[in-house]
Short mmCIF file of C-alpha atoms in Angstrom, two decimals:
data_model
loop_
_atom_site.label_atom_id
_atom_site.label_comp_id
_atom_site.label_asym_id
_atom_site.label_seq_id
_atom_site.Cartn_x
_atom_site.Cartn_y
_atom_site.Cartn_z
CA MET J 271 -107.98 28.02 4.15
CA SER J 272 -105.87 25.41 4.97
CA PHE J 273 -102.52 23.91 4.14
CA LYS J 274 -104.14 21.23 2.05
CA ALA J 275 -106.15 24.31 0.17
CA SER J 276 -103.41 25.78 -0.56
CA PHE J 277 -101.60 23.15 -2.73
CA LEU J 278 -104.77 22.47 -3.92
CA TYR J 279 -105.00 25.98 -5.61
CA ALA J 280 -101.35 25.27 -6.68
CA LYS J 281 -102.23 22.47 -8.45
CA LYS J 282 -105.04 24.10 -10.06
CA ILE J 283 -102.58 26.64 -10.99
CA ILE J 284 -100.46 24.06 -12.91
CA PHE J 285 -103.16 21.96 -14.30
CA SER J 286 -105.61 23.95 -15.54
CA ARG J 287 -108.09 22.42 -17.42
CA GLY J 288 -108.99 25.50 -19.59
CA THR J 289 -108.64 24.64 -23.24
CA LYS J 290 -107.11 27.77 -24.10
CA LYS J 291 -103.01 28.22 -22.73
CA THR J 292 -102.35 31.18 -21.83
CA THR J 293 -98.77 32.92 -21.58
CA GLY J 294 -98.69 32.03 -17.80
CA THR J 295 -99.45 28.45 -18.57
CA LYS J 296 -96.71 28.66 -21.27
CA SER J 297 -94.13 30.05 -18.64
CA ILE J 298 -94.57 26.89 -16.35
CA PHE J 299 -93.48 24.63 -19.05
CA GLY J 300 -90.68 26.91 -20.12
CA ALA J 301 -89.52 27.29 -16.59
CA ILE J 302 -89.93 23.57 -16.04
CA LEU J 303 -87.63 23.14 -19.50
CA CYS J 304 -85.10 25.32 -18.39
CA ILE J 305 -84.43 23.98 -15.34
CA ALA J 306 -84.26 20.33 -17.24
CA LEU J 307 -81.92 21.65 -19.59
CA SER J 308 -79.78 23.06 -16.94
CA LEU J 309 -79.50 20.27 -14.72
CA ILE J 310 -78.63 17.73 -17.78
CA PRO J 311 -75.19 19.07 -18.21
CA LEU J 312 -74.73 19.52 -14.75
CA VAL J 313 -75.18 15.64 -14.07
CA VAL J 314 -73.11 14.54 -17.47
CA VAL J 315 -70.48 17.15 -15.84
CA LEU J 316 -70.39 15.34 -12.39
CA SER J 317 -70.41 11.98 -13.89
CA ILE J 318 -68.03 12.21 -16.09
CA SER J 319 -65.37 14.83 -13.91
CA ASP J 320 -65.28 12.49 -11.21
CA ALA J 321 -64.41 9.58 -13.11
CA MET J 322 -61.98 11.10 -15.47
CA VAL J 323 -60.36 12.68 -12.97
CA ASN J 324 -60.04 9.31 -10.92
CA GLY J 325 -58.82 7.62 -14.17
CA MET J 326 -56.13 10.07 -14.60
CA THR J 327 -55.17 10.21 -11.18
CA ASP J 328 -55.10 6.43 -10.66
CA ARG J 329 -52.63 6.11 -14.12
CA LEU J 330 -50.47 8.64 -12.46
CA ILE J 331 -49.65 7.53 -9.22
CA ASN J 332 -49.73 3.89 -10.18
CA LEU J 333 -47.96 4.10 -13.49
CA SER J 334 -45.75 7.29 -13.21
CA SER J 335 -44.68 8.16 -9.31
CA ALA J 336 -46.11 5.25 -7.56
CA HIS J 337 -47.41 5.37 -4.23
CA LEU J 338 -44.31 6.19 -2.29
CA GLN J 339 -41.01 6.82 -3.80
CA LEU J 340 -37.80 6.33 -2.49
CA GLN J 341 -34.91 8.30 -4.91
CA TYR J 342 -31.07 6.99 -4.30
CA ASP J 343 -28.37 9.41 -5.20
CA PHE J 344 -25.54 8.10 -7.22
CA ILE J 345 -23.80 11.17 -8.50
CA GLY J 346 -20.57 11.30 -8.25
CA GLU J 347 -20.52 7.20 -8.83
CA GLU J 348 -19.31 5.63 -12.11
CA ASN J 349 -22.21 3.08 -11.84
CA ILE J 350 -26.01 3.11 -10.47
CA ASN J 351 -25.41 0.41 -7.41
CA LYS J 352 -28.27 -2.31 -8.54
CA GLU J 353 -27.16 -4.75 -5.92
CA LEU J 354 -28.00 -1.58 -3.28
CA LEU J 355 -31.66 -1.05 -5.19
CA ASP J 356 -32.29 -4.98 -5.05
CA VAL J 357 -31.66 -5.09 -1.43
CA ALA J 358 -33.73 -2.29 -0.59
CA VAL J 359 -36.52 -3.50 -2.59
CA ASP J 360 -36.62 -6.58 -0.65
CA VAL J 361 -36.17 -4.47 2.98
CA VAL J 362 -39.42 -2.43 1.44
CA LYS J 363 -41.88 -5.18 0.97
CA ASN J 364 -41.41 -6.19 4.63
CA VAL J 365 -42.74 -3.18 5.78
CA PRO J 366 -46.20 -2.90 7.50
CA GLY J 367 -48.79 -1.07 4.96
CA VAL J 368 -46.60 -1.97 1.89
CA THR J 369 -47.86 -4.21 -0.88
CA GLU J 370 -45.45 -4.04 -4.03
CA SER J 371 -41.99 -2.54 -4.46
CA TYR J 372 -39.86 -2.80 -7.31
CA GLU J 373 -37.27 -0.62 -8.74
CA MET J 374 -37.36 1.89 -11.70
CA ILE J 375 -34.17 3.72 -13.06
CA THR J 376 -35.40 6.76 -15.11
CA THR J 377 -33.67 8.77 -17.30
CA THR J 378 -34.37 10.85 -20.98
CA GLY J 379 -32.98 10.64 -24.09
CA LEU J 380 -33.54 10.47 -28.07
CA ALA J 381 -35.46 7.58 -29.48
CA ALA J 382 -35.01 6.84 -33.24
CA SER J 383 -36.36 4.61 -35.78
CA SER J 384 -35.58 4.74 -39.70
CA LYS J 385 -37.95 7.21 -40.15
CA ALA J 386 -38.05 9.85 -37.40
CA ARG J 387 -36.94 10.75 -34.02
CA CYS J 388 -38.05 12.24 -30.55
CA GLY J 389 -37.23 12.64 -27.06
CA ALA J 390 -38.23 9.42 -24.80
CA THR J 391 -38.66 8.87 -21.05
CA ILE J 392 -36.59 5.66 -20.48
CA ARG J 393 -37.70 3.72 -17.95
CA ALA J 394 -35.02 0.88 -16.88
CA CYS J 395 -36.72 -2.43 -14.73
CA LYS J 396 -36.98 -5.74 -14.51
CA PRO J 397 -39.55 -7.02 -17.14
CA GLU J 398 -40.86 -9.03 -14.47
CA ILE J 399 -43.14 -5.80 -13.00
CA PHE J 400 -45.27 -6.11 -15.79
CA LYS J 401 -46.92 -9.62 -14.54
CA ASN J 402 -46.32 -9.47 -11.18
CA VAL J 403 -47.22 -5.75 -10.11
CA SER J 404 -50.86 -5.27 -10.31
CA SER J 405 -51.46 -2.13 -11.25
CA TYR J 406 -49.51 -2.73 -14.50
CA THR J 407 -51.20 -5.87 -15.34
CA LYS J 408 -54.47 -3.78 -14.55
CA LEU J 409 -53.75 -0.79 -16.24
CA PHE J 410 -51.26 -1.46 -19.29
CA SER J 411 -52.55 -3.26 -22.53
CA ALA J 412 -50.77 -4.44 -25.68
CA VAL J 413 -52.04 -2.13 -28.76
CA GLU J 414 -49.58 -4.63 -30.51
CA GLY J 415 -47.40 -7.63 -29.96
CA ASP J 416 -47.62 -9.58 -27.17
CA ILE J 417 -46.43 -7.95 -23.52
CA GLU J 418 -45.42 -11.48 -22.29
CA ASP J 419 -42.32 -11.29 -24.77
CA PHE J 420 -40.88 -8.94 -22.83
CA TYR J 421 -40.72 -10.86 -19.44
CA ASN J 422 -40.64 -14.32 -20.94
CA ASP J 423 -37.58 -13.57 -23.87
CA ASN J 424 -34.58 -12.75 -22.41
CA SER J 425 -33.59 -10.60 -24.87
CA ARG J 426 -33.04 -7.09 -25.97
CA ASN J 427 -36.59 -6.43 -26.27
CA VAL J 428 -38.11 -3.46 -25.15
CA LEU J 429 -42.07 -1.99 -24.67
CA ILE J 430 -42.63 1.26 -25.97
CA GLY J 431 -45.94 3.84 -25.48
CA LYS J 432 -48.77 4.15 -28.33
CA GLY J 433 -47.69 8.03 -28.54
CA ILE J 434 -44.07 7.49 -29.12
CA ALA J 435 -44.87 4.51 -31.32
CA ASP J 436 -46.94 6.87 -33.78
CA LYS J 437 -44.39 9.47 -33.69
CA LEU J 438 -41.64 7.03 -34.90
CA GLN J 439 -44.09 4.85 -37.05
CA LEU J 440 -42.85 1.82 -35.37
CA LYS J 441 -44.76 -1.40 -34.61
CA SER J 442 -43.84 -4.90 -33.03
CA GLY J 443 -40.66 -6.47 -34.11
CA ASP J 444 -39.16 -2.98 -35.33
CA THR J 445 -35.87 -1.78 -34.31
CA ILE J 446 -35.62 1.18 -32.15
CA ARG J 447 -32.35 3.15 -31.29
CA ILE J 448 -32.06 4.60 -27.78
CA ILE J 449 -29.40 7.84 -27.95
CA THR J 450 -28.35 8.80 -24.37
CA THR J 451 -25.12 10.71 -23.17
CA GLN J 452 -21.90 9.32 -21.81
CA LYS J 453 -18.92 11.11 -20.07
CA VAL J 454 -15.57 9.97 -21.42
CA SER J 455 -12.09 12.21 -20.31
CA ASP J 456 -14.68 15.04 -19.48
CA LYS J 457 -16.29 15.44 -22.55
CA ILE J 458 -19.85 14.42 -22.97
CA LEU J 459 -20.26 12.16 -25.83
CA PRO J 460 -23.51 10.10 -27.64
CA LYS J 461 -24.14 6.40 -26.75
CA MET J 462 -26.55 4.73 -28.97
CA THR J 463 -28.18 1.37 -28.12
CA SER J 464 -30.64 -0.56 -30.26
CA PHE J 465 -33.34 -2.71 -29.00
CA LYS J 466 -36.03 -4.56 -30.48
CA VAL J 467 -40.00 -3.23 -30.11
CA CYS J 468 -41.49 -6.47 -28.66
CA ALA J 469 -45.09 -4.66 -27.80
CA VAL J 470 -46.63 -0.92 -28.44
CA ILE J 471 -48.49 -0.44 -25.05
CA SER J 472 -50.94 2.07 -23.80
CA CYS J 473 -52.02 2.48 -20.49
CA GLY J 474 -55.15 4.76 -22.15
CA TYR J 475 -53.67 7.82 -20.90
CA GLN J 476 -51.72 9.38 -24.06
CA GLU J 477 -49.75 11.95 -21.65
CA LEU J 478 -48.06 9.20 -20.34
CA ASP J 479 -47.79 6.86 -23.32
CA ALA J 480 -46.38 9.23 -25.69
CA LEU J 481 -42.75 9.39 -24.09
CA TRP J 482 -42.40 5.89 -22.51
CA VAL J 483 -39.73 3.14 -23.35
CA PHE J 484 -39.42 0.27 -21.01
CA VAL J 485 -36.30 -1.24 -21.07
CA PRO J 486 -34.77 -4.57 -19.54
CA VAL J 487 -32.32 -2.84 -16.26
CA ASP J 488 -29.73 -5.43 -16.94
CA TYR J 489 -29.46 -4.38 -20.57
CA ALA J 490 -29.85 -0.36 -19.41
CA LEU J 491 -27.19 -0.40 -17.23
CA ASP J 492 -24.67 0.57 -19.38
CA MET J 493 -26.33 3.59 -21.15
CA LEU J 494 -28.05 4.75 -17.67
CA LYS J 495 -25.28 6.95 -15.89
CA PRO J 496 -25.79 8.07 -12.25
CA ASP J 497 -25.29 11.78 -13.14
CA THR J 498 -28.19 12.08 -15.85
CA SER J 499 -30.53 9.60 -14.34
CA VAL J 500 -32.95 8.85 -11.17
CA ALA J 501 -32.83 5.69 -9.52
CA SER J 502 -35.71 5.01 -7.46
CA ILE J 503 -37.73 2.49 -5.63
CA MET J 504 -41.42 2.29 -6.50
CA ILE J 505 -43.79 1.53 -3.63
CA GLU J 506 -47.22 0.43 -3.80
CA THR J 507 -49.67 1.00 -0.40
CA ALA J 508 -52.87 -0.71 0.61
CA GLU J 509 -54.87 2.84 1.10
CA PRO J 510 -53.14 5.67 -1.29
CA PHE J 511 -56.12 7.66 -0.51
CA GLY J 512 -56.42 6.50 3.05
CA LYS J 513 -57.07 8.56 6.45
CA GLN J 514 -54.90 11.53 6.59
CA GLY J 515 -51.38 10.63 7.86
CA GLN J 516 -51.83 7.03 6.98
CA LEU J 517 -49.51 7.10 3.97
CA ARG J 518 -47.01 9.71 6.14
CA GLN J 519 -47.02 6.54 8.47
CA VAL J 520 -46.05 4.46 5.72
CA GLN J 521 -43.77 6.74 4.59
CA ARG J 522 -41.76 7.24 7.91
CA ASN J 523 -41.74 3.33 9.00
CA VAL J 524 -40.13 2.96 5.04
CA GLU J 525 -37.55 5.77 5.77
CA GLU J 526 -36.73 3.69 9.44
CA ALA J 527 -36.44 0.41 7.61
CA THR J 528 -34.13 1.81 4.78
CA GLY J 529 -31.99 3.83 7.36
CA PHE J 530 -32.66 6.98 6.03
CA MET J 531 -30.49 6.46 2.71
CA ALA J 532 -32.51 7.90 0.12
CA ASN J 533 -34.85 10.79 -0.09
CA SER J 534 -38.63 9.72 -0.02
CA TYR J 535 -41.64 11.04 -1.83
CA ARG J 536 -45.47 10.91 -1.75
CA TRP J 537 -47.41 10.68 -4.61
CA ASP J 538 -49.33 13.73 -3.80
CA GLU J 539 -45.78 15.57 -3.47
CA LEU J 540 -44.60 14.43 -7.06
CA ASN J 541 -48.04 14.82 -8.76
CA GLN J 542 -49.10 17.77 -6.80
CA SER J 543 -49.39 20.32 -10.02
CA GLN J 544 -51.72 17.37 -11.97
CA TYR J 545 -53.76 16.87 -9.10
CA GLU J 546 -54.64 20.04 -7.93
CA ASN J 547 -55.47 21.31 -11.61
CA PHE J 548 -57.73 18.11 -12.47
CA ALA J 549 -59.44 19.32 -8.87
CA SER J 550 -59.55 22.87 -9.72
CA THR J 551 -60.99 22.19 -13.01
CA LYS J 552 -63.50 20.00 -11.77
CA MET J 553 -64.54 22.65 -9.13
CA LEU J 554 -64.91 25.38 -12.01
CA LEU J 555 -66.56 23.25 -14.38
CA VAL J 556 -69.81 22.38 -11.64
CA PHE J 557 -69.43 25.79 -10.48
CA ILE J 558 -70.29 26.86 -14.08
CA MET J 559 -73.32 24.20 -14.25
CA LEU J 560 -74.28 25.50 -11.01
CA LEU J 561 -74.66 28.80 -11.98
CA ILE J 562 -76.72 27.94 -15.03
CA VAL J 563 -79.12 26.09 -12.79
CA LEU J 564 -79.29 29.17 -11.04
CA VAL J 565 -80.24 31.27 -13.93
CA ALA J 566 -82.74 28.90 -14.81
CA CYS J 567 -84.58 29.20 -11.69
CA VAL J 568 -84.70 32.76 -11.62
CA ASN J 569 -87.43 31.87 -14.65
CA ILE J 570 -89.50 30.65 -11.78
CA SER J 571 -89.53 33.96 -10.48
CA SER J 572 -90.91 35.40 -13.79
CA CYS J 573 -93.14 32.62 -14.44
CA LEU J 574 -95.02 33.32 -11.23
CA VAL J 575 -95.13 36.93 -11.43
CA MET J 576 -96.99 36.02 -14.90
CA LEU J 577 -99.42 33.71 -13.48
CA SER J 578 -100.16 36.50 -10.56
CA LEU J 579 -100.83 38.67 -13.09
CA GLU J 580 -103.16 36.38 -15.08
CA ARG J 581 -105.20 35.10 -11.69
CA ARG J 582 -105.50 38.74 -10.33
CA LYS J 583 -109.17 38.78 -10.40
CA GLU J 584 -109.05 35.21 -9.25
CA ILE J 585 -107.16 36.10 -6.40
CA ALA J 586 -109.33 39.04 -5.35
CA ILE J 587 -112.72 36.27 -5.19
CA LEU J 588 -110.55 34.05 -2.89
CA LYS J 589 -109.81 36.93 -0.70
CA SER J 590 -113.22 38.27 -0.74
CA VAL J 591 -114.52 35.02 1.00
CA GLY J 592 -111.87 35.17 3.26
CA THR J 593 -108.54 33.65 2.29
CA SER J 594 -105.96 35.09 4.18
CA ASN J 595 -102.58 36.45 2.29
CA SER J 596 -100.43 33.97 3.78
CA THR J 597 -102.61 30.93 1.91
CA ILE J 598 -102.08 32.57 -1.20
CA SER J 599 -98.56 33.30 -0.72
CA MET J 600 -98.05 29.61 0.23
CA ALA J 601 -99.90 28.30 -3.06
CA PHE J 602 -97.84 30.44 -5.34
CA ILE J 603 -94.49 29.35 -3.30
CA PHE J 604 -95.81 25.54 -3.89
CA VAL J 605 -96.22 26.30 -7.74
CA GLY J 606 -92.69 27.10 -7.73
CA ILE J 607 -91.37 24.09 -5.83
CA MET J 608 -93.71 21.72 -8.43
CA ILE J 609 -91.99 23.40 -11.30
CA GLY J 610 -88.38 23.10 -9.77
CA LEU J 611 -89.50 19.46 -9.19
CA ALA J 612 -90.76 18.43 -12.68
CA GLY J 613 -87.71 19.99 -14.30
CA ILE J 614 -85.69 17.76 -11.49
CA LEU J 615 -87.89 14.49 -12.60
CA ILE J 616 -87.24 15.44 -16.33
CA GLY J 617 -83.62 16.47 -16.06
CA ILE J 618 -81.66 14.20 -13.77
CA PRO J 619 -82.65 11.06 -15.41
CA THR J 620 -82.04 12.47 -18.96
CA GLY J 621 -78.82 13.57 -17.70
CA ILE J 622 -77.91 10.25 -16.30
CA ILE J 623 -79.26 8.15 -19.56
CA ILE J 624 -76.87 10.42 -21.39
CA SER J 625 -74.25 10.17 -18.81
CA LEU J 626 -74.02 6.38 -19.53
CA ASN J 627 -74.06 6.52 -23.22
CA ILE J 628 -71.83 9.60 -23.36
CA ASN J 629 -69.07 7.27 -25.41
CA HIS J 630 -71.98 6.29 -28.12
CA ILE J 631 -73.09 9.73 -28.28
CA VAL J 632 -69.95 11.22 -28.99
CA TRP J 633 -68.69 8.79 -31.76
CA ALA J 634 -71.99 9.76 -33.28
CA ILE J 635 -71.45 13.38 -32.87
CA GLU J 636 -68.00 12.54 -34.52
CA GLN J 637 -69.26 10.48 -37.44
CA VAL J 638 -72.20 13.33 -38.42
CA VAL J 639 -69.26 16.29 -37.94
CA ASN J 640 -66.67 14.44 -39.99
CA ILE J 641 -69.33 13.65 -42.79
CA PHE J 642 -69.74 17.20 -43.32
CA ALA J 643 -66.05 18.17 -42.95
CA ARG J 644 -65.14 15.91 -45.52
CA LEU J 645 -67.65 17.46 -47.94
CA GLY J 646 -66.32 20.78 -47.06
CA TYR J 647 -62.63 19.76 -47.88
CA PHE J 648 -63.51 17.64 -51.18
CA ILE J 649 -65.25 20.81 -52.34
CA GLY J 650 -62.45 23.09 -51.56
CA ASN J 651 -59.68 20.21 -52.40
CA GLY J 652 -60.92 18.13 -54.84
CA ASN J 653 -59.53 15.30 -53.14
CA LEU J 654 -59.42 13.96 -49.31
CA ASN J 655 -55.96 12.96 -49.41
CA SER J 656 -54.80 15.42 -46.64
CA PHE J 657 -57.83 15.08 -44.11
CA TYR J 658 -58.02 14.48 -40.92
CA GLU J 659 -60.98 13.33 -38.92
CA ILE J 660 -61.96 15.81 -36.42
CA HIS J 661 -62.12 14.33 -32.70
CA LEU J 662 -64.23 16.28 -30.12
CA MET J 663 -62.29 14.41 -26.92
CA ASP J 664 -58.31 14.73 -28.10
CA GLU J 665 -56.87 11.65 -26.73
CA ALA J 666 -53.40 13.80 -25.77
CA TYR J 667 -55.43 15.14 -23.22
CA TYR J 668 -57.89 12.82 -21.98
CA LEU J 669 -58.43 8.96 -21.56
CA GLU J 670 -59.11 7.08 -24.77
CA SER J 671 -62.54 6.26 -23.60
CA ILE J 672 -64.50 8.51 -21.13
CA PRO J 673 -65.49 7.07 -18.18
CA VAL J 674 -68.60 7.22 -16.27
CA HIS J 675 -69.34 7.11 -12.59
CA ILE J 676 -72.91 8.35 -11.42
CA PRO J 677 -72.11 10.22 -8.11
CA PHE J 678 -75.99 9.49 -6.23
CA ILE J 679 -74.90 11.59 -3.55
CA GLN J 680 -73.61 14.89 -5.14
CA ILE J 681 -76.96 14.15 -7.55
CA MET J 682 -78.67 14.30 -4.27
CA PHE J 683 -77.11 17.34 -3.21
CA TYR J 684 -77.81 19.34 -6.67
CA ILE J 685 -81.63 18.07 -6.41
CA VAL J 686 -82.07 19.36 -2.64
CA ALA J 687 -80.15 22.68 -3.99
CA THR J 688 -82.44 22.81 -6.84
CA LEU J 689 -85.84 22.39 -4.81
CA VAL J 690 -84.16 25.58 -2.47
CA LEU J 691 -83.21 27.77 -5.42
CA SER J 692 -86.85 27.22 -6.45
CA LEU J 693 -87.96 27.98 -3.20
CA LEU J 694 -85.95 31.17 -2.67
CA THR J 695 -87.19 32.41 -5.99
CA SER J 696 -90.41 32.00 -5.59
CA LEU J 697 -91.00 33.91 -1.84
CA ILE J 698 -90.84 37.92 -3.84
CA PRO J 699 -93.49 37.16 -6.31
CA ALA J 700 -95.72 34.57 -3.93
CA VAL J 701 -95.78 37.37 -1.59
CA LYS J 702 -96.35 40.12 -3.95
CA ALA J 703 -99.24 37.84 -5.26
CA GLY J 704 -100.96 37.51 -1.39
CA LYS J 705 -100.46 41.49 -1.40
CA GLU J 706 -102.56 42.05 -4.19
CA LYS J 707 -105.28 44.61 -2.96
CA THR J 708 -108.74 43.16 -3.38
CA ILE J 709 -110.90 46.44 -3.75
CA ASP J 710 -108.09 47.73 -6.53
CA THR J 711 -108.57 44.51 -8.44
CA PHE J 712 -112.58 44.97 -8.66
CA ARG J 713 -112.28 48.16 -9.52
CA LYS J 714 -109.74 47.59 -12.32
CA ALA J 715 -111.84 44.69 -13.34
CA GLY J 716 -115.02 47.17 -13.80
CA ALA J 717 -113.10 49.77 -15.50
#
């Protein structure tokens, strides 16, 4: 028998025309289903984790740390030298590789409303960055109010993050009080400054939105002291994820242009722990999914064992007319590969469809879960006054909506890996099927 004959025999095993479904035939469908079900979550994890990590990283490096950051040390001085920062911004803008630069003075303080108070990260900046800096215009959106009022109305307006607005129960037009510290005669005293909330903003990542209060730098200098603040020049480049050493070269150019008067940091230095955490979490999830695929492929081995036992008499007849061991083994290897391929053809498209509609699916599941949760809460308490809705994706740790990016190259890699695993798990039962002894088979059949 030839290679073609092995393939035809494998096809006959899978697409048997018998009306009665044997245990071996049922095991084929079970193995296909297991592989398909293992590939679906793998595709979903790949599609969501890539986009989720990219979305979080994009917000961290563009809105929190910038691609590069120059930190000036004014400790010991009475006030922050804003004129020096303005000059540095103009100098940095002309450095090759730099696309945008702006000043940012950051400190921590206490934010208070008439109803509550909480810690806050005060970021003093020129209001125009929300109009001129591309990352701010792209990633920030107004949940309530109008961001344009921040840079068009020259008054004591501030922007606050959605998280801090929820904690303080603030809305656009309300008054927020910022409490910082000041040193008077070697004593640390509180300093309170009042502002008007012109808009509640969100970048879609609540970990960042939870503490931010953006204040016009001209109104903030009185409450920002060098000993408790970080004065920085935030720098954006054309290729923050470029080739190895490309961002470092821009960093050296910036240091030379500013006369090495400030400490410079790259985004991967300032966000190293978060970035490594994102990467390790993604790798762990993919590894677990790959283990599930491996376990599913093991079902192919048990399936082939079952088929070889059912078809021992058929194998003996073929060998009695001259079929070689390798031909029989090759046929069962083809069966294993076909099972893996069938699982791929079902699992991969299903996983892609689920990934593309994951936000709708999560929303639907949340609605169903909350219906039963409300029912249980009402039966136990008699009312729904203190009931809180259940959210599967907590916005405090994830983005507000699940971004999706289908990584076709990675999916192709796992398709090949699944086929290879199907081949490897088929080898042992296929070789054993080819080594079946014809005489023993006929003797047992006669008995």
